Coordinates of C-alpha atoms in Angstrom, one line a residue:
X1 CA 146.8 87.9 -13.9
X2 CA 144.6 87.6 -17.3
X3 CA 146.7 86.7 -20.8
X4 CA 146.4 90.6 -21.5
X5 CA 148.4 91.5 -18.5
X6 CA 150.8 88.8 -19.3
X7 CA 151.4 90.0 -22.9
X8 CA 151.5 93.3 -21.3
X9 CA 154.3 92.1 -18.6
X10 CA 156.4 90.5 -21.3
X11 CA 156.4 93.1 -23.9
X12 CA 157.7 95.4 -20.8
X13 CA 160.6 93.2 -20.4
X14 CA 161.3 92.6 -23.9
X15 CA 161.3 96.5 -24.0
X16 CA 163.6 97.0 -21.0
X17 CA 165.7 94.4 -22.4
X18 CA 166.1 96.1 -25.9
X19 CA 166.7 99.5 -24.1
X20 CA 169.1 97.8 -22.4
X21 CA 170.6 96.3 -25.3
X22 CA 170.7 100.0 -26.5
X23 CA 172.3 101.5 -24.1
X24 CA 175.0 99.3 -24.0
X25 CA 175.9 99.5 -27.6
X26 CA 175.9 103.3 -27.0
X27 CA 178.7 103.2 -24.5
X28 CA 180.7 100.4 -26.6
X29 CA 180.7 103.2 -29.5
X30 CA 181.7 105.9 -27.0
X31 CA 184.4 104.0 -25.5
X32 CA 185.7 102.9 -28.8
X33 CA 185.8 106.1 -30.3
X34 CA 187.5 107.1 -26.5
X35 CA 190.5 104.6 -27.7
X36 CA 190.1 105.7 -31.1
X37 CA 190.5 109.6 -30.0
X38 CA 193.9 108.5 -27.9
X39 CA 195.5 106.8 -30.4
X40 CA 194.9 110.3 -33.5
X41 CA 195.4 113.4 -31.5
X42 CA 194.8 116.4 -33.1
X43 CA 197.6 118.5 -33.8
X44 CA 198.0 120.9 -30.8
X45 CA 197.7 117.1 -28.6
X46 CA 201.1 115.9 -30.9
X47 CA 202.5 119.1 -29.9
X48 CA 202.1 118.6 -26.4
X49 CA 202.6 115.0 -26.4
X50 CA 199.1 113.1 -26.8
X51 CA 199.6 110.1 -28.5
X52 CA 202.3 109.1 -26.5
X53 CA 202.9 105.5 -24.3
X54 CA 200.5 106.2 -21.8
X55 CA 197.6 107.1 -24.5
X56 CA 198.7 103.5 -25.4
X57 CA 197.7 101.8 -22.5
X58 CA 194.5 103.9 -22.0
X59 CA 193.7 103.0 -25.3
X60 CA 194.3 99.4 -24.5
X61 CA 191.8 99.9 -21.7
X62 CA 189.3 101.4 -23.6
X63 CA 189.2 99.0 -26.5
X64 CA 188.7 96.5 -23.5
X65 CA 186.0 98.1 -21.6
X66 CA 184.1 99.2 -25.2
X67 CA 184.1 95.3 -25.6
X68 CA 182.1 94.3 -22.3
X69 CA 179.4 97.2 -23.2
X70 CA 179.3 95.2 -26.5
X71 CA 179.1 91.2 -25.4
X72 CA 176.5 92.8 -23.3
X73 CA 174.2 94.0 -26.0
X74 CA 175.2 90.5 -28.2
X75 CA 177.1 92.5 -30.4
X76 CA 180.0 89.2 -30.5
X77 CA 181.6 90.6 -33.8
X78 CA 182.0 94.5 -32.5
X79 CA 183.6 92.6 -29.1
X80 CA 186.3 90.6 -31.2
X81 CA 187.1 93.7 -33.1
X82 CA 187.8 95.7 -30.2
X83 CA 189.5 93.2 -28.4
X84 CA 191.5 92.3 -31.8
X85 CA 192.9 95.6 -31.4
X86 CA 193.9 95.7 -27.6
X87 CA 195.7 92.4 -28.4
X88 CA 197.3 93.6 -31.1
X89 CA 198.5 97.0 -29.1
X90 CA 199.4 94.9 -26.1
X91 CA 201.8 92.1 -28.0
X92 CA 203.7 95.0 -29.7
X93 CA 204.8 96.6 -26.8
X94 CA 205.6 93.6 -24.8
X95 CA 202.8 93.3 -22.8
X96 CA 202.8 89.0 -23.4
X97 CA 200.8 88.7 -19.9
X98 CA 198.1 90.7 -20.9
X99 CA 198.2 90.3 -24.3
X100 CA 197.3 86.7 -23.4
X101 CA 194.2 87.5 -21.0
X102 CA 192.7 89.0 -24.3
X103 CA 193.2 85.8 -26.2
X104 CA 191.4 83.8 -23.5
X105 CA 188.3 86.3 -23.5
X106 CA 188.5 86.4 -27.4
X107 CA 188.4 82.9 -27.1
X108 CA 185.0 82.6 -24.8
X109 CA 183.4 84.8 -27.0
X110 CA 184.3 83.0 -30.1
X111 CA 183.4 79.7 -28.3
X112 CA 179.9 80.9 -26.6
X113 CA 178.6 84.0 -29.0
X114 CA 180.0 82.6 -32.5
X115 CA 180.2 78.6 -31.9
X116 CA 183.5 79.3 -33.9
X117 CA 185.4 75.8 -32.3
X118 CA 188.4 76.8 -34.9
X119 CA 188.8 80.3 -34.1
X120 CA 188.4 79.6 -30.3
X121 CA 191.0 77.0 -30.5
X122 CA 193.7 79.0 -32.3
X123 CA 193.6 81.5 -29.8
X124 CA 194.7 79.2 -26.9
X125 CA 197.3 78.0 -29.5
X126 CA 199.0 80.7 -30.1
X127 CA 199.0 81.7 -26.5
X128 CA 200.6 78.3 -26.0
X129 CA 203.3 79.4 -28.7
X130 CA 203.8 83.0 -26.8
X131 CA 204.6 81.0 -23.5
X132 CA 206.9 78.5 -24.7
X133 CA 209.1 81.5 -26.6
X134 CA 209.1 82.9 -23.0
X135 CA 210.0 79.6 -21.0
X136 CA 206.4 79.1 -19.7
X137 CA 206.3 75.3 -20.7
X138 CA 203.8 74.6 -18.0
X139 CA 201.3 77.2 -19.2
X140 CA 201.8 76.2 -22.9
X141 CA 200.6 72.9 -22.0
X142 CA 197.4 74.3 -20.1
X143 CA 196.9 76.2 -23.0
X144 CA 197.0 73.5 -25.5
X145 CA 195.0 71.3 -23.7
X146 CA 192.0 73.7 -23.5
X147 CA 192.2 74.1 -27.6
X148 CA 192.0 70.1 -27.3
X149 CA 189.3 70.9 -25.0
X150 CA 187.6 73.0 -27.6
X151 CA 187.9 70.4 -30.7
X152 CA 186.4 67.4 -28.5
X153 CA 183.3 69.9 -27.4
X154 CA 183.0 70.4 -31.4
X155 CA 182.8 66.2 -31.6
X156 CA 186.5 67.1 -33.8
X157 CA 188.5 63.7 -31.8
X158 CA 191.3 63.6 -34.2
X159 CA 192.3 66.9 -33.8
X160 CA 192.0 67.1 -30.3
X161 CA 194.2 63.9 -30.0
X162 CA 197.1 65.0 -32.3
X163 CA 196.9 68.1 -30.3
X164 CA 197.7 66.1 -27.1
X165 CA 199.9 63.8 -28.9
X166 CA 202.2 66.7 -30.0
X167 CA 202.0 68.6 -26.4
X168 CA 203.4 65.0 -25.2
X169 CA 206.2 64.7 -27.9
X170 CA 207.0 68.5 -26.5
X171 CA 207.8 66.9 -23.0
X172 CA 210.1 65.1 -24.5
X173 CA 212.1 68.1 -26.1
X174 CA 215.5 68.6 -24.9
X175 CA 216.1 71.1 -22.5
X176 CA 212.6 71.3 -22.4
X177 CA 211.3 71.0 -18.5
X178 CA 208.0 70.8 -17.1
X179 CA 206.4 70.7 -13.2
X180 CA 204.4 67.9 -13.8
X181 CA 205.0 65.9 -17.1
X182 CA 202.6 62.6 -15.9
X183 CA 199.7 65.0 -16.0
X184 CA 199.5 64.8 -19.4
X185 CA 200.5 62.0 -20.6
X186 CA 197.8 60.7 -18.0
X187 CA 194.8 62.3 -20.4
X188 CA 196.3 60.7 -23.3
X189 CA 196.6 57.5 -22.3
X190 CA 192.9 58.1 -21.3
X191 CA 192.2 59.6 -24.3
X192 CA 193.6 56.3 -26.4
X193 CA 191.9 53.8 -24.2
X194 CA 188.5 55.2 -23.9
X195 CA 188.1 56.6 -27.7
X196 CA 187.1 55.3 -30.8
X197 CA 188.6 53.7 -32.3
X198 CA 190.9 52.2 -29.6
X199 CA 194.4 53.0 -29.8
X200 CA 196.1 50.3 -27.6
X201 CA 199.3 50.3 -29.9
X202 CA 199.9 54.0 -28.9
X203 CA 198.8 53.7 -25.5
X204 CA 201.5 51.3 -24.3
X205 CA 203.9 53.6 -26.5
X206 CA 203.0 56.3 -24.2
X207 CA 203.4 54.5 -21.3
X208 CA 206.8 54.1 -21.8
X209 CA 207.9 56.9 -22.9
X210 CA 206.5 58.3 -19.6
X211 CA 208.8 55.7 -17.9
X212 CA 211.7 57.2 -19.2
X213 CA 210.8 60.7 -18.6
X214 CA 210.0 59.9 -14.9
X215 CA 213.5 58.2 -14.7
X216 CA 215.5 61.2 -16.0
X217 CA 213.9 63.4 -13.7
X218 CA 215.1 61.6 -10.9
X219 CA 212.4 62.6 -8.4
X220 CA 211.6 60.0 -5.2
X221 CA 207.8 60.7 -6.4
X222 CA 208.3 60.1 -9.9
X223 CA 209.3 56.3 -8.4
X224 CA 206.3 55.2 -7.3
X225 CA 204.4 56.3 -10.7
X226 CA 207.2 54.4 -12.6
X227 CA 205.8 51.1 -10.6
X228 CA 202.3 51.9 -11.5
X229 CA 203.6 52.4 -14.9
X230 CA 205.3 48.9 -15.0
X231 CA 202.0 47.8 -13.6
X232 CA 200.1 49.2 -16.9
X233 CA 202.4 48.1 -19.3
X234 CA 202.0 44.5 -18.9
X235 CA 198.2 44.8 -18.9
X236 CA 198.2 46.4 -21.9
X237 CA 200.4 44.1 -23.6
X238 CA 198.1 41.3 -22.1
X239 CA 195.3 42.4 -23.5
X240 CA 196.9 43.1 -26.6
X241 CA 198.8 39.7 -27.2
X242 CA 196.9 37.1 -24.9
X243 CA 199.6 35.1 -24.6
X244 CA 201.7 36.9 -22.2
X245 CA 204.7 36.3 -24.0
X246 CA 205.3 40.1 -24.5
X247 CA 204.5 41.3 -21.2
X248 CA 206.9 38.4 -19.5
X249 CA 209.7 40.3 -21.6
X250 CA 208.4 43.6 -20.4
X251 CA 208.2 42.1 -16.6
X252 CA 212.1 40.9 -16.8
X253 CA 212.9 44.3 -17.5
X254 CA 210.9 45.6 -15.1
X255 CA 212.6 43.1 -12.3
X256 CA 216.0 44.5 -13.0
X257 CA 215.0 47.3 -10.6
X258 CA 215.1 45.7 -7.0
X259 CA 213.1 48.2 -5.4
X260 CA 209.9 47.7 -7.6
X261 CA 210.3 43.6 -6.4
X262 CA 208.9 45.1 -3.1
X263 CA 206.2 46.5 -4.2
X264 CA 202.2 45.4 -4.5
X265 CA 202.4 46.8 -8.1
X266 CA 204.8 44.1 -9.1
X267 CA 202.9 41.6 -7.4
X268 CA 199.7 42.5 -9.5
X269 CA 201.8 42.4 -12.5
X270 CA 203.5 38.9 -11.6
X271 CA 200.4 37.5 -10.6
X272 CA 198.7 38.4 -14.4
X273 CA 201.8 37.5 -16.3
X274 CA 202.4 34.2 -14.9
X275 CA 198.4 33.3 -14.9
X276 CA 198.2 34.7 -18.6
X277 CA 201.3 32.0 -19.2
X278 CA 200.2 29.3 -17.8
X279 CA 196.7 29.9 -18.8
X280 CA 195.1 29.5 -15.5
X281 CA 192.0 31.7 -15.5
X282 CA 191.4 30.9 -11.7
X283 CA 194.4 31.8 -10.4
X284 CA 194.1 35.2 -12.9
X285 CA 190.6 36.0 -11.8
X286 CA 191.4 35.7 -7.9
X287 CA 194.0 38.3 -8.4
X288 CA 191.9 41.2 -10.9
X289 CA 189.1 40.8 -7.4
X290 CA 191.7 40.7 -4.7
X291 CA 191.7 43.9 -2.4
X292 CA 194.5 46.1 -1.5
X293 CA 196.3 44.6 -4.8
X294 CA 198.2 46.6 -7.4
X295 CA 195.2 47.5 -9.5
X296 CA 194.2 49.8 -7.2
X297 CA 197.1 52.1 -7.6
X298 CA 196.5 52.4 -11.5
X299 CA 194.3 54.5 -13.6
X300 CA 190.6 53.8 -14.1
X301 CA 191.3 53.6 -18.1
X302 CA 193.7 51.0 -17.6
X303 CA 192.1 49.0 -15.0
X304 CA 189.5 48.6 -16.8
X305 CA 191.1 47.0 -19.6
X306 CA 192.9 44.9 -16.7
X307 CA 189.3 43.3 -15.5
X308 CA 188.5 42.6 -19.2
X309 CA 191.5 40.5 -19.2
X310 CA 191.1 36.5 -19.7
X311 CA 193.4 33.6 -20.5
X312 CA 194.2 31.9 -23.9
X313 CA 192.9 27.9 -24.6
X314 CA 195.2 26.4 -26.7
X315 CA 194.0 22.7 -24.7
X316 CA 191.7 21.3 -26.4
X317 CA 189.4 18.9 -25.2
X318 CA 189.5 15.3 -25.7
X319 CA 186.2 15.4 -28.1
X320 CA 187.5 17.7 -30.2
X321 CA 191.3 16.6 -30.7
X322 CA 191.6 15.7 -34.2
X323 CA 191.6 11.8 -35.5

C-alpha cells in the first residue's frame, strides 16, 4: 500500500471514529431528554399519573444509560452530570445499594477521563460513610481503602496513610465489628515500613493494638496471628533500640501466655532477643538463615527489617580502650 492509500485508510477511520463519536452523543441527548421527559409530564400525564415512582426509577435508568452513550463519545463531564443526577434520585428514595454503584462508576470516570484523584476519592468516601450508617463496616473499609488507593496512584502518601490510619482507629470503635480486622492493619503496617519516611514508631503501635483486637475477638484463628504478632513486635523494637532491652520486656509479656512457649514463633523471637542481649552476632545470624524458623510465618515488610537486624559493640578492643 503507497503513503496515499495509507492517508486515505486513516482519514476513513478517523471518520468512522468521529461518526461514531456522533452518534453516540446523539443517543446520550435522546436518553437524557427521555429521563428529562419522565420526571415534567405535561398536564394531561399529572392527571393520569406520569410523574409518579415508577417514572422515577425509569428516569434513574435513563440518566444511566444517556451516560454510557456519553463516556463513549469522551464526553466525561456530560457522563458525571447524568450520573450526578441518578445518584442523587436514587439516595432520596432509599435506593443506598444502587445509589452506591453510581458512585463507583462516577468515580472511574473521574479517575480515567478527568485525572480528578480528589473527586474520585471522595466518591468512595462517602460511600464508605453510607455503609457504616447502614452497619456495612466491612464494605466501608473496602471503600476507604480504594480512596487510599486513589491518593497513592496521585503520588498524594500522606493522605492515603491518614486515610488508612483512621480506617484502623475505626476497628477499634466500640461496638463496631468487622470479618476480618488483620486485613488492614496488615497494609498499614506495610504501608509504615516500606514508605518514606519510615514510620517504625507507629508500626509497632499498630502491632499491638492489633494484638488486642485479635484477643477480644476470641477466635482460635486470631491465636496463631497473635504469635506472629508477638513475633513482629520484638523485631521492631530490635531494630529500633539495638540493645534489646525493650523487646526483652515485650518477650516477658509475651511468655505469660503458655501456649505461645510452644510455638516456632517464640523460638524466633527468643533466639533474637537473647542474641541482641548478649550481643552475639553469630548465634543471631544462624537463626535470621535458619529454615522452618519463625520468620517464615511473618510479613515480608517485617522480615525484612528482621534480616537487617545486627548486634550492638559496646566491647571495645584492647587498642582502643582508653589510657
Amino acid at each position: 500500500m503507497d503513503s496515499t492509500k495509507k492517508i486515505a485508510a486513516v482519514a476513513t477511520q478517523i471518520g468512522l471514529r468521529e461518526r461514531e463519536k456522533s452518534d453516540r452523543m446523539k443517543k446520550g441527548k435522546e436518553k437524557e431528554k427521555e429521563a428529562y421527559d419522565l420526571l415534567h409530564p405535561g398536564f394531561f400525564a399529572r392527571m393520569t399519573g406520569g410523574g409518579g415512582n415508577g417514572d422515577q426509577m425509569l428516569a434513574v435508568s435513563a440518566y444511566k444509560n444517556a451516560a454510557i452513550e456519553y463516556k463513549a463519545a469522551n464526553a466525561a463531564d456530560d457522563a458525571l452530570r447524568c450520573l450526578n443526577k441518578a445518584c442523587e434520585m436514587t439516595e432520596r428514595a432509599g435506593n443506598l445499594s444502587e445509589c452506591i454503584q453510581i458512585r463507583v462508576q462516577m468515580a472511574t470516570i473521574y479517575l480515567t477521563m478527568k485525572k480528578d484523584f480528589e473527586k474520585s476519592a471522595q466518591m468512595y468516601l462517602k460511600n464508605a460513610e453510607t455503609y457504616l450508617a447502614h452497619g456495612k463496616n466491612d464494605q466501608a473499609v473496602k471503600s476507604n481503602m480504594k480512596a487510599s488507593d486513589v491518593f497513592n496512584k496521585n503520588g498524594d502518601d500522606e493522605r492515603a496513610f491518614k486515610i488508612i490510619m483512621d480506617t484502623c482507629a475505626l476497628l477499634e470503635k466500640e461496638g463496631v465489628k468487622f470479618m476480618n480486622p488483620s486485613e488492614i492493619y496488615t497494609i498499614a503496617i506495610r504501608t509504615c515500613l516500606n514508605g518514606k519516611p519510615r514510620r517504625l514508631d507507629t508500626a509497632i503501635d499498630l502491632v499491638r493494638r492489633l494484638q488486642v483486637i485479635l484477643k477480644n475477638l476470641g477466635k482460635d484463628l486470631g491465636k496463631r496471628m497473635i504469635w506472629r504478632l508477638y513475633l513482629s513486635e520484638s523485631v521492631l523494637l530490635c531494630s529500633k533500640d539495638s540493645d534489646g532491652i525493650a523487646a526483652k520486656l515485650a518477650m516477658e509479656k509475651h511468655m505469660k501466655q503458655t501456649e505461645y512457649l510452644m510455638s516456632k514463633e517464640y523460638g524466633t523471637e527468643k533466639e533474637i532477643v537473647e542474641s541482641i542481649l548478649e550481643e552475639d552476632q553469630e548465634r543471631l545470624n544462624k537463626e535470621l538463615h535458619s529454615r522452618g524458623g519463625g520468620l517464615n510465618s511473618l510479613d515480608n515488610s517485617v522480615a525484612r527489617i528482621a534480616m537487617k537486624l545486627t548486634v550492638k559493640t559496646t566491647i571495645l578492643k584492647e587498642e582502643d580502650k582508653p589510657v
